[in-house]
């Protein structure tokens, strides 16, 4: 199921906690506050003093350096720490938020490990991506069996300001989500870089080359999303035999770029599987 950001009645939201107050936490809580969630309903645990000061200044949220009893009032705990620090951060929270639903955005950590570290089956795992920082994210979600419809709805409400959401039925599918949308912005940036460099090599000023490259990606993506035809048809439509696009696509095909790109995505999927084993051990 895919759904775009639904208008949020922030007033209807219960108290929320964020463990880790970095980029991802800021993207989520910033979006919620913008939509009217009172900062007083948000608890943040963030050991880094500078990050706490930034949260206070940017969002009016008071963050604590360590987990405290205040977490017990939170219906949802969002885990936005680096995968390497998850197990360590989980230990002091285990006794405080046993009744809460837990939503992890940490890359790679299997929900089974999270359930074990926190002593609860109420766990949803999310794989967001960096466009969430500008409200244009694509997040894959997986819920453990014990999470009910109300729990899923709460997660959807909380993540709605970050962009689009997609539930998967099998946790293994999150490895494919990681390889596609999770790591995907880097692939797009890579192509934007190449296109910009080509523009500069053809004599365009760098700012113009950058603009042409970025806006081509934004425009083509918007068209692909709006069109009823698949991308292959949209591509064929602008590729007349003997023309300029034809010359470019023929050159890509001769270099087997599609196969190379597909194998790059499979390499990311493989790495996601390995990281799950590595990070989930503790
Ligand atoms: N950014 C993305 O677009 C993106 C996309 C997909 C998935 N993710 C995942 O989301 C997670 C968070 O990423 P991020 O970019 O938000 O990272 P980040 O900006 O580094 O934020 C992580 C925060 O957690 C804090 N922290 C560390 N140990 C802690 C503890 N024991 N208790 C509480 N807080 C602790 C860190 O503080 P210190 O600085 O003091 O260590 C840091 O402020 C990662 O697992 C990442 O893989 C991120």
Short mmCIF file of C-alpha atoms and ligand atoms in Angstrom, two decimals:
data_model
loop_
_atom_site.label_atom_id
_atom_site.label_comp_id
_atom_site.label_asym_id
_atom_site.label_seq_id
_atom_site.Cartn_x
_atom_site.Cartn_y
_atom_site.Cartn_z
CA UNK A 1 0.00 0.00 0.00
CA UNK A 2 1.31 3.43 -0.84
CA UNK A 3 -0.08 6.62 0.48
CA UNK A 4 0.98 10.22 0.26
CA UNK A 5 1.06 12.58 3.21
CA UNK A 6 -2.43 12.88 4.64
CA UNK A 7 -3.44 16.07 6.42
CA UNK A 8 -2.56 15.54 10.02
CA UNK A 9 -4.64 16.48 12.94
CA UNK A 10 -1.64 17.06 15.18
CA UNK A 11 -3.93 17.73 18.11
CA UNK A 12 -5.04 14.10 17.91
CA UNK A 13 -1.50 12.82 18.40
CA UNK A 14 -0.31 11.43 21.73
CA UNK A 15 3.07 12.24 23.29
CA UNK A 16 6.02 11.00 21.23
CA UNK A 17 9.62 10.27 22.05
CA UNK A 18 12.69 10.39 19.82
CA UNK A 19 15.82 8.51 20.77
CA UNK A 20 18.51 10.37 18.86
CA UNK A 21 18.00 13.96 17.79
CA UNK A 22 19.96 14.09 14.53
CA UNK A 23 18.95 14.54 10.88
CA UNK A 24 16.19 11.96 10.64
CA UNK A 25 14.62 12.86 13.99
CA UNK A 26 14.67 16.55 12.99
CA UNK A 27 13.02 15.80 9.65
CA UNK A 28 10.19 13.92 11.37
CA UNK A 29 9.61 16.10 14.42
CA UNK A 30 10.15 19.30 12.44
CA UNK A 31 7.38 18.25 10.05
CA UNK A 32 5.03 17.40 12.91
CA UNK A 33 5.62 20.70 14.70
CA UNK A 34 5.07 22.57 11.44
CA UNK A 35 1.69 20.83 11.23
CA UNK A 36 0.72 21.95 14.71
CA UNK A 37 2.01 19.32 17.14
CA UNK A 38 2.89 21.18 20.38
CA UNK A 39 6.64 20.79 21.13
CA UNK A 40 5.70 19.98 24.74
CA UNK A 41 4.30 16.65 23.51
CA UNK A 42 7.74 15.63 22.25
CA UNK A 43 10.47 14.01 24.35
CA UNK A 44 13.94 13.75 22.83
CA UNK A 45 16.91 11.84 24.20
CA UNK A 46 20.10 13.24 22.69
CA UNK A 47 23.48 12.96 24.42
CA UNK A 48 25.21 15.61 22.27
CA UNK A 49 24.82 19.05 23.83
CA UNK A 50 25.10 20.99 20.57
CA UNK A 51 22.35 18.89 19.03
CA UNK A 52 20.10 19.56 22.05
CA UNK A 53 20.71 23.30 21.71
CA UNK A 54 19.81 23.14 18.00
CA UNK A 55 16.57 21.27 18.73
CA UNK A 56 15.61 23.91 21.29
CA UNK A 57 16.45 26.78 18.97
CA UNK A 58 14.92 25.37 15.76
CA UNK A 59 11.86 23.60 17.11
CA UNK A 60 11.38 24.74 20.73
CA UNK A 61 11.85 21.13 21.86
CA UNK A 62 13.62 20.45 25.15
CA UNK A 63 15.86 17.41 24.75
CA UNK A 64 17.30 15.38 27.63
CA UNK A 65 20.83 13.94 27.69
CA UNK A 66 19.61 10.53 28.88
CA UNK A 67 16.47 8.41 29.01
CA UNK A 68 14.19 9.30 31.91
CA UNK A 69 10.79 8.43 33.39
CA UNK A 70 9.26 11.00 30.99
CA UNK A 71 9.42 8.33 28.26
CA UNK A 72 6.74 6.29 30.03
CA UNK A 73 4.03 8.76 28.87
CA UNK A 74 4.94 8.33 25.19
CA UNK A 75 2.67 6.16 23.03
CA UNK A 76 5.30 6.01 20.30
CA UNK A 77 9.07 5.95 20.57
CA UNK A 78 10.95 6.80 17.36
CA UNK A 79 14.44 5.34 17.14
CA UNK A 80 16.66 7.64 15.09
CA UNK A 81 20.14 6.64 16.21
CA UNK A 82 22.98 5.24 14.13
CA UNK A 83 22.72 1.46 13.82
CA UNK A 84 25.96 0.94 15.75
CA UNK A 85 24.57 2.74 18.84
CA UNK A 86 21.08 1.20 18.87
CA UNK A 87 21.71 -1.66 21.32
CA UNK A 88 23.50 0.64 23.75
CA UNK A 89 20.73 3.28 23.54
CA UNK A 90 18.05 0.61 23.99
CA UNK A 91 19.29 -0.67 27.35
CA UNK A 92 18.11 2.29 29.50
CA UNK A 93 14.82 2.64 27.58
CA UNK A 94 13.73 -0.99 27.96
CA UNK A 95 12.32 -0.54 31.46
CA UNK A 96 10.72 2.86 30.71
CA UNK A 97 8.78 2.36 27.49
CA UNK A 98 7.53 -1.21 27.67
CA UNK A 99 3.96 -0.15 26.84
CA UNK A 100 4.91 2.04 23.88
CA UNK A 101 4.96 1.26 20.19
CA UNK A 102 8.52 1.48 18.83
CA UNK A 103 9.34 2.81 15.36
CA UNK A 104 12.91 2.37 14.16
CA UNK A 105 14.35 4.31 11.24
CA UNK A 106 17.81 2.86 11.88
CA UNK A 107 19.19 1.28 8.73
CA UNK A 108 19.78 -2.45 8.74
CA UNK A 109 18.70 -3.51 12.22
CA UNK A 110 16.24 -6.44 12.07
CA UNK A 111 13.00 -5.92 13.99
CA UNK A 112 13.67 -9.18 15.82
CA UNK A 113 16.82 -7.67 17.37
CA UNK A 114 14.92 -4.51 18.32
CA UNK A 115 12.15 -6.60 19.91
CA UNK A 116 14.77 -8.54 21.88
CA UNK A 117 16.67 -5.43 23.03
CA UNK A 118 13.47 -3.64 24.10
CA UNK A 119 11.57 -6.64 25.45
CA UNK A 120 8.46 -5.93 23.35
CA UNK A 121 6.97 -7.16 20.08
CA UNK A 122 5.39 -3.75 19.37
CA UNK A 123 7.97 -2.81 16.76
CA UNK A 124 7.70 -1.18 13.32
CA UNK A 125 10.77 -0.87 11.16
CA UNK A 126 11.09 1.92 8.62
CA UNK A 127 13.54 2.59 5.84
CA UNK A 128 13.34 6.28 4.99
CA UNK A 129 15.52 8.26 2.60
CA UNK A 130 17.13 11.70 2.69
CA UNK A 131 14.46 13.52 0.62
CA UNK A 132 12.45 13.15 3.85
CA UNK A 133 14.44 16.19 4.93
CA UNK A 134 12.45 18.25 2.40
CA UNK A 135 9.14 16.38 2.79
CA UNK A 136 9.69 14.33 -0.39
CA UNK A 137 10.82 11.08 1.17
CA UNK A 138 9.93 7.53 0.21
CA UNK A 139 9.75 5.28 3.25
CA UNK A 140 9.32 1.51 3.34
CA UNK A 141 7.62 0.13 6.46
CA UNK A 142 7.36 -3.29 8.07
CA UNK A 143 5.31 -4.08 11.18
CA UNK A 144 5.81 -7.08 13.44
CA UNK A 145 2.75 -9.29 13.95
CA UNK A 146 1.71 -7.77 17.24
CA UNK A 147 1.31 -4.26 15.82
CA UNK A 148 -2.40 -3.61 15.25
CA UNK A 149 -4.19 -1.31 12.80
CA UNK A 150 -4.21 1.55 15.32
CA UNK A 151 -0.43 1.21 15.71
CA UNK A 152 0.06 1.31 11.94
CA UNK A 153 -2.19 4.34 11.67
CA UNK A 154 -0.18 6.15 14.36
CA UNK A 155 3.05 5.42 12.47
CA UNK A 156 1.49 6.70 9.24
CA UNK A 157 0.40 9.91 10.96
CA UNK A 158 3.81 10.52 12.45
CA UNK A 159 5.70 9.88 9.21
CA UNK A 160 3.22 11.62 6.90
CA UNK A 161 5.13 14.94 6.89
CA UNK A 162 8.23 13.20 5.53
CA UNK A 163 6.57 12.17 2.25
CA UNK A 164 5.29 8.88 0.82
CA UNK A 165 4.92 5.62 2.75
CA UNK A 166 4.84 2.00 1.58
CA UNK A 167 4.10 -1.04 3.77
CA UNK A 168 5.80 -4.32 2.91
CA UNK A 169 4.54 -7.72 4.13
CA UNK A 170 7.90 -9.43 4.50
CA UNK A 171 10.77 -7.85 6.40
CA UNK A 172 13.23 -9.16 3.78
CA UNK A 173 11.63 -6.74 1.30
CA UNK A 174 13.14 -3.90 3.32
CA UNK A 175 16.53 -4.94 1.89
CA UNK A 176 15.15 -4.23 -1.59
CA UNK A 177 13.64 -0.95 -0.32
CA UNK A 178 17.05 -0.05 1.13
CA UNK A 179 18.76 -0.84 -2.19
CA UNK A 180 16.20 1.18 -4.18
CA UNK A 181 14.80 4.21 -2.36
CA UNK A 182 17.09 4.13 0.70
CA UNK A 183 20.36 4.32 -1.22
CA UNK A 184 18.64 5.58 -4.38
CA UNK A 185 19.06 9.33 -3.84
CA UNK A 186 22.83 8.74 -4.13
CA UNK A 187 22.31 7.05 -7.53
CA UNK A 188 20.31 10.05 -8.70
CA UNK A 189 22.98 12.44 -7.39
CA UNK A 190 25.57 10.37 -9.26
CA UNK A 191 23.71 10.79 -12.55
CA UNK A 192 23.14 14.47 -11.83
CA UNK A 193 26.89 14.85 -11.26
CA UNK A 194 27.70 13.09 -14.55
CA UNK A 195 25.17 15.17 -16.47
CA UNK A 196 26.45 18.39 -14.93
CA UNK A 197 30.05 17.49 -15.77
CA UNK A 198 29.06 16.75 -19.37
CA UNK A 199 27.30 20.13 -19.54
CA UNK A 200 30.42 21.91 -18.31
CA UNK A 201 32.56 19.98 -20.79
CA UNK A 202 30.22 21.20 -23.55
CA UNK A 203 30.94 24.78 -22.48
CA UNK A 204 28.00 25.65 -20.20
CA UNK A 205 28.63 27.66 -17.01
CA UNK A 206 28.55 25.27 -13.97
CA UNK A 207 25.44 26.87 -12.45
CA UNK A 208 23.52 26.47 -15.71
CA UNK A 209 24.75 22.90 -16.14
CA UNK A 210 23.62 22.12 -12.58
CA UNK A 211 20.21 23.71 -13.16
CA UNK A 212 19.65 21.83 -16.41
CA UNK A 213 20.63 18.51 -14.84
CA UNK A 214 18.62 18.86 -11.61
CA UNK A 215 15.49 20.19 -13.29
CA UNK A 216 15.60 17.47 -15.91
CA UNK A 217 15.46 14.88 -13.12
CA UNK A 218 12.68 16.72 -11.26
CA UNK A 219 10.66 17.22 -14.44
CA UNK A 220 11.10 13.69 -15.79
CA UNK A 221 10.22 12.21 -12.38
CA UNK A 222 7.09 14.34 -12.16
CA UNK A 223 6.10 13.27 -15.68
CA UNK A 224 6.77 9.58 -14.90
CA UNK A 225 4.58 9.90 -11.78
CA UNK A 226 1.73 11.69 -13.55
CA UNK A 227 1.69 9.67 -16.80
CA UNK A 228 -0.47 6.62 -17.32
CA UNK A 229 2.18 5.04 -19.58
CA UNK A 230 5.28 3.28 -18.22
CA UNK A 231 8.70 5.02 -18.41
CA UNK A 232 9.71 2.79 -21.35
CA UNK A 233 6.87 4.30 -23.43
CA UNK A 234 7.72 7.83 -22.34
CA UNK A 235 11.31 7.17 -23.35
CA UNK A 236 10.38 5.67 -26.74
CA UNK A 237 8.27 8.76 -27.42
CA UNK A 238 11.30 11.05 -27.26
CA UNK A 239 13.67 8.64 -29.04
CA UNK A 240 13.13 8.94 -32.77
CA UNK A 241 15.43 6.82 -34.87
CA UNK A 242 18.51 8.71 -36.00
CA UNK A 243 17.88 11.59 -33.59
CA UNK A 244 19.89 13.00 -30.68
CA UNK A 245 18.22 10.99 -27.89
CA UNK A 246 18.61 7.87 -30.03
CA UNK A 247 22.37 8.54 -30.25
CA UNK A 248 22.60 8.87 -26.46
CA UNK A 249 20.48 5.80 -25.65
CA UNK A 250 22.38 3.71 -28.24
CA UNK A 251 25.63 4.72 -26.55
CA UNK A 252 24.21 3.71 -23.12
CA UNK A 253 23.01 0.37 -24.51
CA UNK A 254 26.38 -0.33 -26.16
CA UNK A 255 28.02 0.16 -22.75
CA UNK A 256 25.40 -2.09 -21.10
CA UNK A 257 24.59 0.65 -18.59
CA UNK A 258 21.17 -0.78 -17.67
CA UNK A 259 22.66 -4.16 -16.68
CA UNK A 260 25.45 -2.42 -14.77
CA UNK A 261 22.98 -0.25 -12.91
CA UNK A 262 20.81 -3.24 -12.01
CA UNK A 263 23.82 -5.10 -10.65
CA UNK A 264 24.77 -2.01 -8.59
CA UNK A 265 21.31 -2.12 -6.97
CA UNK A 266 21.71 -5.84 -6.27
CA UNK A 267 25.08 -5.08 -4.62
CA UNK A 268 23.31 -2.65 -2.29
CA UNK A 269 20.66 -5.30 -1.49
CA UNK A 270 23.40 -7.81 -0.68
CA UNK A 271 25.15 -5.29 1.58
CA UNK A 272 21.85 -4.55 3.37
CA UNK A 273 21.55 -8.28 4.17
CA UNK A 274 25.10 -8.40 5.50
CA UNK A 275 24.59 -5.30 7.65
CA UNK A 276 21.41 -6.79 9.14
CA UNK A 277 23.47 -9.72 10.37
CA UNK A 278 26.28 -7.46 11.62
CA UNK A 279 24.12 -4.86 13.42
CA UNK A 280 21.52 -7.27 14.72
CA UNK A 281 23.93 -9.45 16.70
CA UNK A 282 24.28 -7.59 20.01
N1 LIG B 1 19.57 10.48 7.17
C1 LIG B 1 18.86 9.70 6.37
O1 LIG B 1 18.36 10.09 5.34
C2 LIG B 1 18.57 8.28 6.70
C3 LIG B 1 17.96 7.48 5.74
C4 LIG B 1 17.66 6.16 6.06
C5 LIG B 1 17.95 5.69 7.32
N2 LIG B 1 18.56 6.51 8.20
C6 LIG B 1 18.88 5.97 9.49
O2 LIG B 1 18.37 6.79 10.51
C7 LIG B 1 19.22 6.70 11.63
C8 LIG B 1 19.56 8.09 12.09
O3 LIG B 1 20.26 8.75 11.03
P1 LIG B 1 20.57 10.29 11.10
O4 LIG B 1 21.02 10.71 9.74
O5 LIG B 1 19.44 10.99 11.74
O6 LIG B 1 21.84 10.23 12.07
P2 LIG B 1 22.42 11.40 12.99
O7 LIG B 1 22.08 12.73 12.42
O8 LIG B 1 23.84 11.05 13.30
O9 LIG B 1 21.55 11.22 14.30
C9 LIG B 1 21.74 10.22 15.25
C10 LIG B 1 21.67 10.90 16.62
O10 LIG B 1 21.55 9.94 17.66
C11 LIG B 1 22.35 10.37 18.74
N3 LIG B 1 22.73 9.31 19.67
C12 LIG B 1 23.86 8.57 19.67
N4 LIG B 1 23.86 7.69 20.71
C13 LIG B 1 22.71 7.89 21.37
C14 LIG B 1 22.12 7.30 22.53
N5 LIG B 1 22.75 6.35 23.22
N6 LIG B 1 20.91 7.74 22.95
C15 LIG B 1 20.30 8.71 22.26
N7 LIG B 1 20.80 9.32 21.17
C16 LIG B 1 21.99 8.90 20.71
C17 LIG B 1 23.55 10.96 18.05
O11 LIG B 1 24.24 11.79 18.96
P3 LIG B 1 25.84 11.94 18.79
O12 LIG B 1 26.04 12.86 17.67
O13 LIG B 1 26.27 12.46 20.11
O14 LIG B 1 26.38 10.56 18.50
C18 LIG B 1 22.91 11.72 16.90
O15 LIG B 1 22.53 13.02 17.24
C19 LIG B 1 20.43 5.89 11.20
O16 LIG B 1 20.31 4.59 11.69
C20 LIG B 1 20.37 5.91 9.72
O17 LIG B 1 20.91 4.73 9.19
C21 LIG B 1 18.87 7.80 7.93
#
